[in-house]
Amino acid sequence: RYVEFMKKVVPMHDDLFDFFYEALPGYEKVGLRRTLLGCWGSFQDPEVCNFEYKDMERWGNAMYVTPGVVVDGKLLTHSLVDINLGIRILLGSSYYDDWTDQEMFVKTDPLGNPVDRRHPWNQHTNPHPQKREMDGGNYSWVMSPRWFDGKDHLALDTGGGPLARLWS
């Protein structure tokens, strides 16, 4: 019975989508967006991984699922150090005041690389409760983590889920 039902339902859905594609030009692009994926890697090799920052490049590359940042189908980096240093915390539409005029906790990482003022290591939490303003104002207690590729702050899917793991 199930097979007979599916023989009727599948062609019906094909016709329905064909109708939408003809009636609404551009409908096939609904949900289409840039591919912005970040993966921290997974399944460390116990023979290599010591979790020390100075060795992070080596043990990151030895992971069974390697780390990586993929933008528009191109692997930009697989370096855990670069991925880490590229993270920025932006205020977005959050109920926080900026911290750019406050003390920087970390100016360089343990390898001597410069750490940005907006990196999580330098984040200050300055709550600024206010009325919710949905039209162009602040409306959330959630800040906006981004990955800086050298010119843009990209909203990567950094959940490190299966799709990001496959691409990286």
Short mmCIF file of N, CA and C in Angstrom, two decimals:
data_model
loop_
_atom_site.label_atom_id
_atom_site.label_comp_id
_atom_site.label_asym_id
_atom_site.label_seq_id
_atom_site.Cartn_x
_atom_site.Cartn_y
_atom_site.Cartn_z
N ARG A 1 0.82 -1.19 0.00
CA ARG A 1 0.00 0.00 0.00
C ARG A 1 0.86 1.26 0.00
N TYR A 2 1.95 1.20 0.73
CA TYR A 2 2.82 2.37 0.80
C TYR A 2 3.41 2.70 -0.57
N VAL A 3 3.86 1.69 -1.28
CA VAL A 3 4.47 1.91 -2.59
C VAL A 3 3.45 2.49 -3.56
N GLU A 4 2.24 1.99 -3.51
CA GLU A 4 1.19 2.52 -4.39
C GLU A 4 0.91 3.99 -4.07
N PHE A 5 0.89 4.31 -2.78
CA PHE A 5 0.66 5.69 -2.35
C PHE A 5 1.78 6.59 -2.86
N MET A 6 3.02 6.16 -2.72
CA MET A 6 4.16 6.97 -3.14
C MET A 6 4.19 7.17 -4.65
N LYS A 7 3.71 6.18 -5.39
CA LYS A 7 3.65 6.33 -6.85
C LYS A 7 2.73 7.48 -7.25
N LYS A 8 1.79 7.81 -6.40
CA LYS A 8 0.87 8.92 -6.68
C LYS A 8 1.40 10.24 -6.11
N VAL A 9 2.00 10.17 -4.93
CA VAL A 9 2.42 11.38 -4.22
C VAL A 9 3.65 12.03 -4.86
N VAL A 10 4.63 11.26 -5.24
CA VAL A 10 5.87 11.83 -5.79
C VAL A 10 5.60 12.62 -7.07
N PRO A 11 4.88 12.07 -8.05
CA PRO A 11 4.59 12.87 -9.25
C PRO A 11 3.76 14.12 -8.94
N MET A 12 2.88 14.02 -7.94
CA MET A 12 2.08 15.18 -7.56
C MET A 12 2.99 16.30 -7.05
N HIS A 13 3.97 15.94 -6.22
CA HIS A 13 4.90 16.94 -5.70
C HIS A 13 5.78 17.50 -6.81
N ASP A 14 6.19 16.67 -7.74
CA ASP A 14 6.96 17.16 -8.89
C ASP A 14 6.16 18.21 -9.66
N ASP A 15 4.89 17.93 -9.90
CA ASP A 15 4.03 18.88 -10.61
C ASP A 15 3.87 20.17 -9.81
N LEU A 16 3.71 20.02 -8.48
CA LEU A 16 3.53 21.19 -7.63
C LEU A 16 4.76 22.10 -7.68
N PHE A 17 5.94 21.51 -7.56
CA PHE A 17 7.16 22.32 -7.61
C PHE A 17 7.37 22.92 -8.99
N ASP A 18 7.07 22.17 -10.03
CA ASP A 18 7.16 22.74 -11.38
C ASP A 18 6.26 23.95 -11.53
N PHE A 19 5.07 23.87 -10.92
CA PHE A 19 4.15 25.01 -10.95
C PHE A 19 4.77 26.22 -10.25
N PHE A 20 5.33 26.01 -9.06
CA PHE A 20 5.95 27.12 -8.33
C PHE A 20 7.10 27.73 -9.13
N TYR A 21 7.93 26.87 -9.74
CA TYR A 21 9.06 27.37 -10.51
C TYR A 21 8.61 28.23 -11.69
N GLU A 22 7.51 27.87 -12.30
CA GLU A 22 6.99 28.65 -13.43
C GLU A 22 6.28 29.91 -12.96
N ALA A 23 5.47 29.78 -11.91
CA ALA A 23 4.64 30.90 -11.45
C ALA A 23 5.44 31.94 -10.67
N LEU A 24 6.50 31.50 -10.00
CA LEU A 24 7.29 32.40 -9.16
C LEU A 24 8.76 32.33 -9.58
N PRO A 25 9.16 33.11 -10.56
CA PRO A 25 10.57 33.08 -10.98
C PRO A 25 11.49 33.37 -9.79
N GLY A 26 12.52 32.58 -9.65
CA GLY A 26 13.45 32.72 -8.53
C GLY A 26 13.12 31.83 -7.36
N TYR A 27 11.97 31.15 -7.39
CA TYR A 27 11.56 30.28 -6.28
C TYR A 27 12.60 29.20 -5.99
N GLU A 28 13.27 28.72 -7.03
CA GLU A 28 14.25 27.65 -6.85
C GLU A 28 15.46 28.12 -6.03
N LYS A 29 15.59 29.42 -5.83
CA LYS A 29 16.71 29.95 -5.05
C LYS A 29 16.33 30.27 -3.60
N VAL A 30 15.10 29.95 -3.21
CA VAL A 30 14.68 30.18 -1.83
C VAL A 30 15.59 29.36 -0.91
N GLY A 31 16.16 30.00 0.08
CA GLY A 31 17.06 29.33 1.01
C GLY A 31 18.50 29.26 0.55
N LEU A 32 18.77 29.65 -0.68
CA LEU A 32 20.14 29.61 -1.20
C LEU A 32 20.95 30.75 -0.58
N ARG A 33 22.09 30.44 -0.07
CA ARG A 33 22.97 31.46 0.50
C ARG A 33 24.41 31.02 0.37
N ARG A 34 25.29 31.88 0.77
CA ARG A 34 26.71 31.56 0.69
C ARG A 34 27.04 30.37 1.59
N THR A 35 28.05 29.62 1.18
CA THR A 35 28.53 28.52 2.00
C THR A 35 29.61 29.07 2.92
N LEU A 36 29.28 29.15 4.20
CA LEU A 36 30.21 29.66 5.21
C LEU A 36 30.27 28.64 6.34
N LEU A 37 31.29 27.81 6.34
CA LEU A 37 31.38 26.71 7.29
C LEU A 37 32.69 26.75 8.05
N GLY A 38 32.60 26.46 9.33
CA GLY A 38 33.79 26.36 10.16
C GLY A 38 33.75 25.08 10.96
N CYS A 39 34.85 24.37 11.00
CA CYS A 39 34.93 23.12 11.74
C CYS A 39 36.18 23.16 12.61
N TRP A 40 36.01 22.88 13.89
CA TRP A 40 37.14 22.87 14.82
C TRP A 40 37.93 21.58 14.74
N GLY A 41 37.44 20.62 13.98
CA GLY A 41 38.07 19.31 13.91
C GLY A 41 37.46 18.39 14.95
N SER A 42 37.79 17.11 14.83
CA SER A 42 37.18 16.14 15.74
C SER A 42 38.03 14.87 15.77
N PHE A 43 37.90 14.14 16.83
CA PHE A 43 38.57 12.85 17.01
C PHE A 43 40.09 13.01 16.97
N GLN A 44 40.62 13.52 18.08
CA GLN A 44 42.06 13.74 18.18
C GLN A 44 42.82 12.41 18.18
N ASP A 45 44.00 12.44 17.61
CA ASP A 45 44.89 11.29 17.63
C ASP A 45 45.61 11.30 18.98
N PRO A 46 45.35 10.32 19.85
CA PRO A 46 45.96 10.35 21.19
C PRO A 46 47.48 10.24 21.18
N GLU A 47 48.05 9.76 20.08
CA GLU A 47 49.51 9.66 19.97
C GLU A 47 50.14 11.03 19.71
N VAL A 48 49.36 11.98 19.19
CA VAL A 48 49.89 13.28 18.79
C VAL A 48 49.37 14.41 19.67
N CYS A 49 48.12 14.32 20.07
CA CYS A 49 47.46 15.44 20.75
C CYS A 49 47.88 15.56 22.21
N ASN A 50 48.40 16.73 22.57
CA ASN A 50 48.74 17.02 23.96
C ASN A 50 47.98 18.25 24.47
N PHE A 51 47.14 18.84 23.64
CA PHE A 51 46.31 19.99 23.96
C PHE A 51 47.11 21.24 24.36
N GLU A 52 48.38 21.30 24.00
CA GLU A 52 49.17 22.49 24.28
C GLU A 52 49.10 23.43 23.08
N TYR A 53 48.92 24.71 23.36
CA TYR A 53 48.75 25.70 22.29
C TYR A 53 49.95 25.72 21.35
N LYS A 54 51.14 25.59 21.89
CA LYS A 54 52.35 25.65 21.06
C LYS A 54 52.39 24.53 20.03
N ASP A 55 51.69 23.42 20.30
CA ASP A 55 51.66 22.28 19.39
C ASP A 55 50.33 22.16 18.65
N MET A 56 49.48 23.16 18.77
CA MET A 56 48.11 23.06 18.25
C MET A 56 48.07 22.82 16.75
N GLU A 57 48.98 23.41 16.02
CA GLU A 57 49.02 23.21 14.57
C GLU A 57 49.23 21.74 14.24
N ARG A 58 50.16 21.13 14.95
CA ARG A 58 50.50 19.72 14.68
C ARG A 58 49.36 18.79 15.07
N TRP A 59 48.85 18.92 16.31
CA TRP A 59 47.79 18.00 16.71
C TRP A 59 46.46 18.30 16.03
N GLY A 60 46.25 19.55 15.59
CA GLY A 60 45.04 19.86 14.83
C GLY A 60 45.04 19.16 13.48
N ASN A 61 46.19 19.17 12.81
CA ASN A 61 46.30 18.51 11.51
C ASN A 61 46.27 16.99 11.62
N ALA A 62 46.55 16.46 12.81
CA ALA A 62 46.53 15.01 13.01
C ALA A 62 45.15 14.49 13.39
N MET A 63 44.17 15.38 13.57
CA MET A 63 42.82 14.92 13.90
C MET A 63 42.27 14.07 12.77
N TYR A 64 41.41 13.14 13.12
CA TYR A 64 40.82 12.27 12.10
C TYR A 64 39.81 13.03 11.24
N VAL A 65 39.15 14.02 11.82
CA VAL A 65 38.34 14.98 11.05
C VAL A 65 39.07 16.31 11.21
N THR A 66 39.75 16.75 10.17
CA THR A 66 40.61 17.93 10.28
C THR A 66 39.80 19.21 10.39
N PRO A 67 40.35 20.23 11.05
CA PRO A 67 39.67 21.52 11.14
C PRO A 67 39.72 22.24 9.80
N GLY A 68 38.86 23.24 9.66
CA GLY A 68 38.90 24.02 8.44
C GLY A 68 37.83 25.09 8.39
N VAL A 69 38.07 26.09 7.56
CA VAL A 69 37.09 27.13 7.26
C VAL A 69 36.86 27.10 5.76
N VAL A 70 35.60 26.93 5.37
CA VAL A 70 35.22 26.86 3.96
C VAL A 70 34.32 28.04 3.65
N VAL A 71 34.71 28.84 2.67
CA VAL A 71 33.93 30.00 2.25
C VAL A 71 33.67 29.87 0.75
N ASP A 72 32.40 29.84 0.40
CA ASP A 72 31.98 29.74 -1.00
C ASP A 72 32.66 28.58 -1.72
N GLY A 73 32.75 27.45 -1.03
CA GLY A 73 33.30 26.25 -1.65
C GLY A 73 34.81 26.13 -1.64
N LYS A 74 35.51 27.13 -1.10
CA LYS A 74 36.98 27.09 -1.06
C LYS A 74 37.46 26.94 0.38
N LEU A 75 38.37 26.01 0.59
CA LEU A 75 38.99 25.84 1.90
C LEU A 75 39.99 26.96 2.11
N LEU A 76 39.70 27.87 3.05
CA LEU A 76 40.60 29.00 3.29
C LEU A 76 41.76 28.64 4.19
N THR A 77 41.48 27.79 5.19
CA THR A 77 42.54 27.39 6.11
C THR A 77 42.13 26.09 6.80
N HIS A 78 43.12 25.34 7.22
CA HIS A 78 42.88 24.18 8.06
C HIS A 78 43.70 24.32 9.35
N SER A 79 44.22 25.51 9.57
CA SER A 79 45.06 25.79 10.73
C SER A 79 44.19 26.16 11.94
N LEU A 80 44.29 25.37 13.00
CA LEU A 80 43.54 25.70 14.22
C LEU A 80 43.96 27.04 14.80
N VAL A 81 45.23 27.38 14.65
CA VAL A 81 45.70 28.68 15.15
C VAL A 81 45.01 29.81 14.37
N ASP A 82 44.98 29.71 13.04
CA ASP A 82 44.33 30.74 12.23
C ASP A 82 42.83 30.81 12.50
N ILE A 83 42.21 29.65 12.65
CA ILE A 83 40.77 29.63 12.94
C ILE A 83 40.51 30.33 14.26
N ASN A 84 41.29 30.00 15.28
CA ASN A 84 41.12 30.62 16.59
C ASN A 84 41.34 32.12 16.54
N LEU A 85 42.43 32.56 15.92
CA LEU A 85 42.75 33.99 15.90
C LEU A 85 41.78 34.79 15.05
N GLY A 86 41.05 34.13 14.14
CA GLY A 86 40.09 34.83 13.29
C GLY A 86 38.74 35.09 13.95
N ILE A 87 38.48 34.48 15.10
CA ILE A 87 37.19 34.65 15.76
C ILE A 87 37.08 36.06 16.33
N ARG A 88 35.93 36.69 16.11
CA ARG A 88 35.63 38.03 16.63
C ARG A 88 34.25 37.99 17.28
N ILE A 89 34.08 38.79 18.31
CA ILE A 89 32.77 38.95 18.94
C ILE A 89 32.28 40.35 18.61
N LEU A 90 31.20 40.42 17.84
CA LEU A 90 30.59 41.70 17.48
C LEU A 90 29.32 41.88 18.30
N LEU A 91 28.96 43.13 18.52
CA LEU A 91 27.79 43.41 19.36
C LEU A 91 26.48 43.16 18.65
N GLY A 92 26.45 43.35 17.34
CA GLY A 92 25.21 43.13 16.61
C GLY A 92 24.07 43.94 17.19
N SER A 93 22.98 43.28 17.50
CA SER A 93 21.80 43.94 18.08
C SER A 93 21.63 43.56 19.54
N SER A 94 22.74 43.41 20.24
CA SER A 94 22.68 42.95 21.63
C SER A 94 22.61 44.11 22.62
N TYR A 95 22.21 43.74 23.82
CA TYR A 95 22.09 44.71 24.91
C TYR A 95 23.42 44.87 25.65
N TYR A 96 24.50 45.16 24.94
CA TYR A 96 25.80 45.35 25.57
C TYR A 96 26.45 46.61 25.02
N ASP A 97 27.26 47.25 25.86
CA ASP A 97 28.05 48.38 25.41
C ASP A 97 29.39 47.85 24.89
N ASP A 98 29.97 48.60 23.98
CA ASP A 98 31.23 48.21 23.36
C ASP A 98 32.37 48.24 24.38
N TRP A 99 33.42 47.48 24.13
CA TRP A 99 34.57 47.43 25.03
C TRP A 99 35.86 47.87 24.35
N THR A 100 35.76 48.49 23.17
CA THR A 100 36.98 48.84 22.44
C THR A 100 37.85 49.86 23.16
N ASP A 101 37.28 50.60 24.09
CA ASP A 101 38.08 51.59 24.83
C ASP A 101 38.59 51.03 26.15
N GLN A 102 38.39 49.74 26.39
CA GLN A 102 38.80 49.14 27.66
C GLN A 102 40.08 48.32 27.48
N GLU A 103 40.62 47.87 28.60
CA GLU A 103 41.87 47.13 28.62
C GLU A 103 41.80 45.87 27.75
N MET A 104 42.90 45.60 27.04
CA MET A 104 43.04 44.33 26.31
C MET A 104 43.71 43.33 27.24
N PHE A 105 43.07 42.20 27.44
CA PHE A 105 43.62 41.18 28.34
C PHE A 105 44.78 40.43 27.68
N VAL A 106 44.66 40.16 26.38
CA VAL A 106 45.66 39.36 25.67
C VAL A 106 46.03 40.07 24.37
N LYS A 107 47.29 40.47 24.25
CA LYS A 107 47.72 41.16 23.03
C LYS A 107 48.34 40.21 22.02
N THR A 108 48.93 39.12 22.50
CA THR A 108 49.49 38.11 21.61
C THR A 108 49.16 36.73 22.16
N ASP A 109 49.06 35.76 21.25
CA ASP A 109 48.83 34.39 21.69
C ASP A 109 50.17 33.79 22.14
N PRO A 110 50.18 32.57 22.68
CA PRO A 110 51.44 31.98 23.14
C PRO A 110 52.50 31.81 22.05
N LEU A 111 52.10 31.89 20.78
CA LEU A 111 53.07 31.78 19.69
C LEU A 111 53.59 33.14 19.23
N GLY A 112 53.07 34.23 19.83
CA GLY A 112 53.50 35.57 19.47
C GLY A 112 52.64 36.24 18.41
N ASN A 113 51.57 35.59 17.95
CA ASN A 113 50.67 36.19 16.96
C ASN A 113 49.80 37.25 17.62
N PRO A 114 49.53 38.36 16.95
CA PRO A 114 48.67 39.39 17.53
C PRO A 114 47.23 38.88 17.69
N VAL A 115 46.61 39.26 18.80
CA VAL A 115 45.22 38.89 19.09
C VAL A 115 44.38 40.15 18.99
N ASP A 116 43.32 40.09 18.21
CA ASP A 116 42.46 41.25 17.97
C ASP A 116 41.71 41.66 19.24
N ARG A 117 41.39 42.93 19.32
CA ARG A 117 40.63 43.47 20.44
C ARG A 117 39.26 42.80 20.58
N ARG A 118 38.68 42.36 19.47
CA ARG A 118 37.34 41.74 19.50
C ARG A 118 37.39 40.21 19.62
N HIS A 119 38.57 39.66 19.80
CA HIS A 119 38.70 38.22 20.03
C HIS A 119 38.06 37.90 21.39
N PRO A 120 37.48 36.69 21.55
CA PRO A 120 36.85 36.35 22.84
C PRO A 120 37.77 36.48 24.04
N TRP A 121 39.08 36.33 23.85
CA TRP A 121 40.00 36.47 24.97
C TRP A 121 40.03 37.90 25.50
N ASN A 122 39.64 38.87 24.71
CA ASN A 122 39.66 40.27 25.12
C ASN A 122 38.27 40.84 25.38
N GLN A 123 37.28 40.00 25.38
CA GLN A 123 35.90 40.47 25.52
C GLN A 123 35.61 40.94 26.94
N HIS A 124 34.98 42.08 27.03
CA HIS A 124 34.42 42.58 28.29
C HIS A 124 32.91 42.43 28.19
N THR A 125 32.26 42.12 29.28
CA THR A 125 30.80 42.01 29.28
C THR A 125 30.25 43.24 29.98
N ASN A 126 29.71 44.17 29.18
CA ASN A 126 29.17 45.43 29.68
C ASN A 126 27.67 45.49 29.38
N PRO A 127 26.85 44.86 30.25
CA PRO A 127 25.42 44.84 29.97
C PRO A 127 24.81 46.24 29.95
N HIS A 128 23.88 46.44 29.05
CA HIS A 128 23.17 47.71 28.92
C HIS A 128 21.69 47.39 28.67
N PRO A 129 20.97 47.02 29.76
CA PRO A 129 19.55 46.68 29.58
C PRO A 129 18.78 47.87 29.03
N GLN A 130 17.83 47.57 28.17
CA GLN A 130 17.03 48.62 27.56
C GLN A 130 15.77 48.01 26.96
N LYS A 131 14.91 48.86 26.51
CA LYS A 131 13.68 48.40 25.87
C LYS A 131 14.03 47.73 24.54
N ARG A 132 13.32 46.66 24.24
CA ARG A 132 13.52 45.95 22.97
C ARG A 132 13.08 46.83 21.81
N GLU A 133 13.98 46.96 20.82
CA GLU A 133 13.70 47.80 19.65
C GLU A 133 13.90 46.95 18.40
N MET A 134 12.81 46.40 17.88
CA MET A 134 12.91 45.47 16.75
C MET A 134 13.25 46.15 15.43
N ASP A 135 12.96 47.42 15.28
CA ASP A 135 13.23 48.12 14.03
C ASP A 135 14.58 48.84 14.08
N GLY A 136 15.64 48.10 13.81
CA GLY A 136 16.97 48.70 13.72
C GLY A 136 17.66 48.93 15.05
N GLY A 137 17.06 48.51 16.14
CA GLY A 137 17.67 48.72 17.44
C GLY A 137 18.15 47.42 18.06
N ASN A 138 18.34 47.45 19.37
CA ASN A 138 18.80 46.27 20.08
C ASN A 138 17.60 45.44 20.53
N TYR A 139 17.76 44.11 20.46
CA TYR A 139 16.64 43.24 20.80
C TYR A 139 17.07 41.90 21.39
N SER A 140 18.36 41.73 21.72
CA SER A 140 18.80 40.41 22.16
C SER A 140 19.95 40.50 23.16
N TRP A 141 20.07 39.48 24.00
CA TRP A 141 21.22 39.36 24.88
C TRP A 141 22.33 38.54 24.22
N VAL A 142 22.14 38.16 22.98
CA VAL A 142 23.12 37.34 22.27
C VAL A 142 24.01 38.22 21.40
N MET A 143 25.33 38.08 21.59
CA MET A 143 26.28 38.80 20.73
C MET A 143 26.44 38.02 19.42
N SER A 144 27.22 38.55 18.50
CA SER A 144 27.36 37.96 17.17
C SER A 144 28.78 37.49 16.92
N PRO A 145 29.07 36.20 17.15
CA PRO A 145 30.41 35.70 16.82
C PRO A 145 30.60 35.65 15.31
N ARG A 146 31.75 36.08 14.86
CA ARG A 146 32.08 36.08 13.43
C ARG A 146 33.51 35.58 13.25
N TRP A 147 33.83 35.20 12.02
CA TRP A 147 35.20 34.83 11.68
C TRP A 147 35.70 35.85 10.67
N PHE A 148 36.83 36.46 10.97
CA PHE A 148 37.40 37.51 10.12
C PHE A 148 38.36 36.87 9.13
N ASP A 149 38.06 37.02 7.84
CA ASP A 149 38.89 36.41 6.80
C ASP A 149 39.95 37.36 6.25
N GLY A 150 40.12 38.49 6.90
CA GLY A 150 41.08 39.49 6.44
C GLY A 150 40.42 40.72 5.89
N LYS A 151 39.14 40.60 5.47
CA LYS A 151 38.41 41.77 4.98
C LYS A 151 36.97 41.81 5.45
N ASP A 152 36.34 40.65 5.68
CA ASP A 152 34.93 40.61 6.10
C ASP A 152 34.77 39.80 7.37
N HIS A 153 33.76 40.18 8.16
CA HIS A 153 33.37 39.39 9.32
C HIS A 153 32.28 38.43 8.85
N LEU A 154 32.61 37.15 8.77
CA LEU A 154 31.71 36.15 8.20
C LEU A 154 30.97 35.38 9.29
N ALA A 155 29.68 35.21 9.10
CA ALA A 155 28.85 34.45 10.04
C ALA A 155 28.93 32.97 9.68
N LEU A 156 30.01 32.33 10.10
CA LEU A 156 30.21 30.92 9.79
C LEU A 156 29.23 30.07 10.58
N ASP A 157 28.86 28.94 10.00
CA ASP A 157 28.19 27.90 10.77
C ASP A 157 29.32 27.19 11.50
N THR A 158 29.54 27.57 12.76
CA THR A 158 30.67 27.04 13.51
C THR A 158 30.27 25.93 14.45
N GLY A 159 29.09 25.39 14.24
CA GLY A 159 28.67 24.28 15.08
C GLY A 159 29.54 23.05 14.90
N GLY A 160 30.29 23.04 13.82
CA GLY A 160 31.17 21.90 13.59
C GLY A 160 30.38 20.64 13.28
N GLY A 161 29.20 20.81 12.74
CA GLY A 161 28.35 19.67 12.44
C GLY A 161 28.84 18.85 11.26
N PRO A 162 28.08 17.85 10.89
CA PRO A 162 28.50 16.94 9.83
C PRO A 162 28.80 17.64 8.51
N LEU A 163 28.00 18.63 8.13
CA LEU A 163 28.23 19.29 6.84
C LEU A 163 29.57 20.02 6.84
N ALA A 164 29.85 20.77 7.91
CA ALA A 164 31.13 21.48 7.99
C ALA A 164 32.28 20.48 8.00
N ARG A 165 32.10 19.36 8.66
CA ARG A 165 33.16 18.35 8.71
C ARG A 165 33.42 17.75 7.33
N LEU A 166 32.35 17.52 6.58
CA LEU A 166 32.53 16.95 5.24
C LEU A 166 33.26 17.91 4.31
N TRP A 167 32.91 19.19 4.38
CA TRP A 167 33.51 20.17 3.47
C TRP A 167 34.96 20.47 3.83
N SER A 168 35.27 20.46 5.13
CA SER A 168 36.63 20.84 5.52
C SER A 168 37.55 19.63 5.48
#
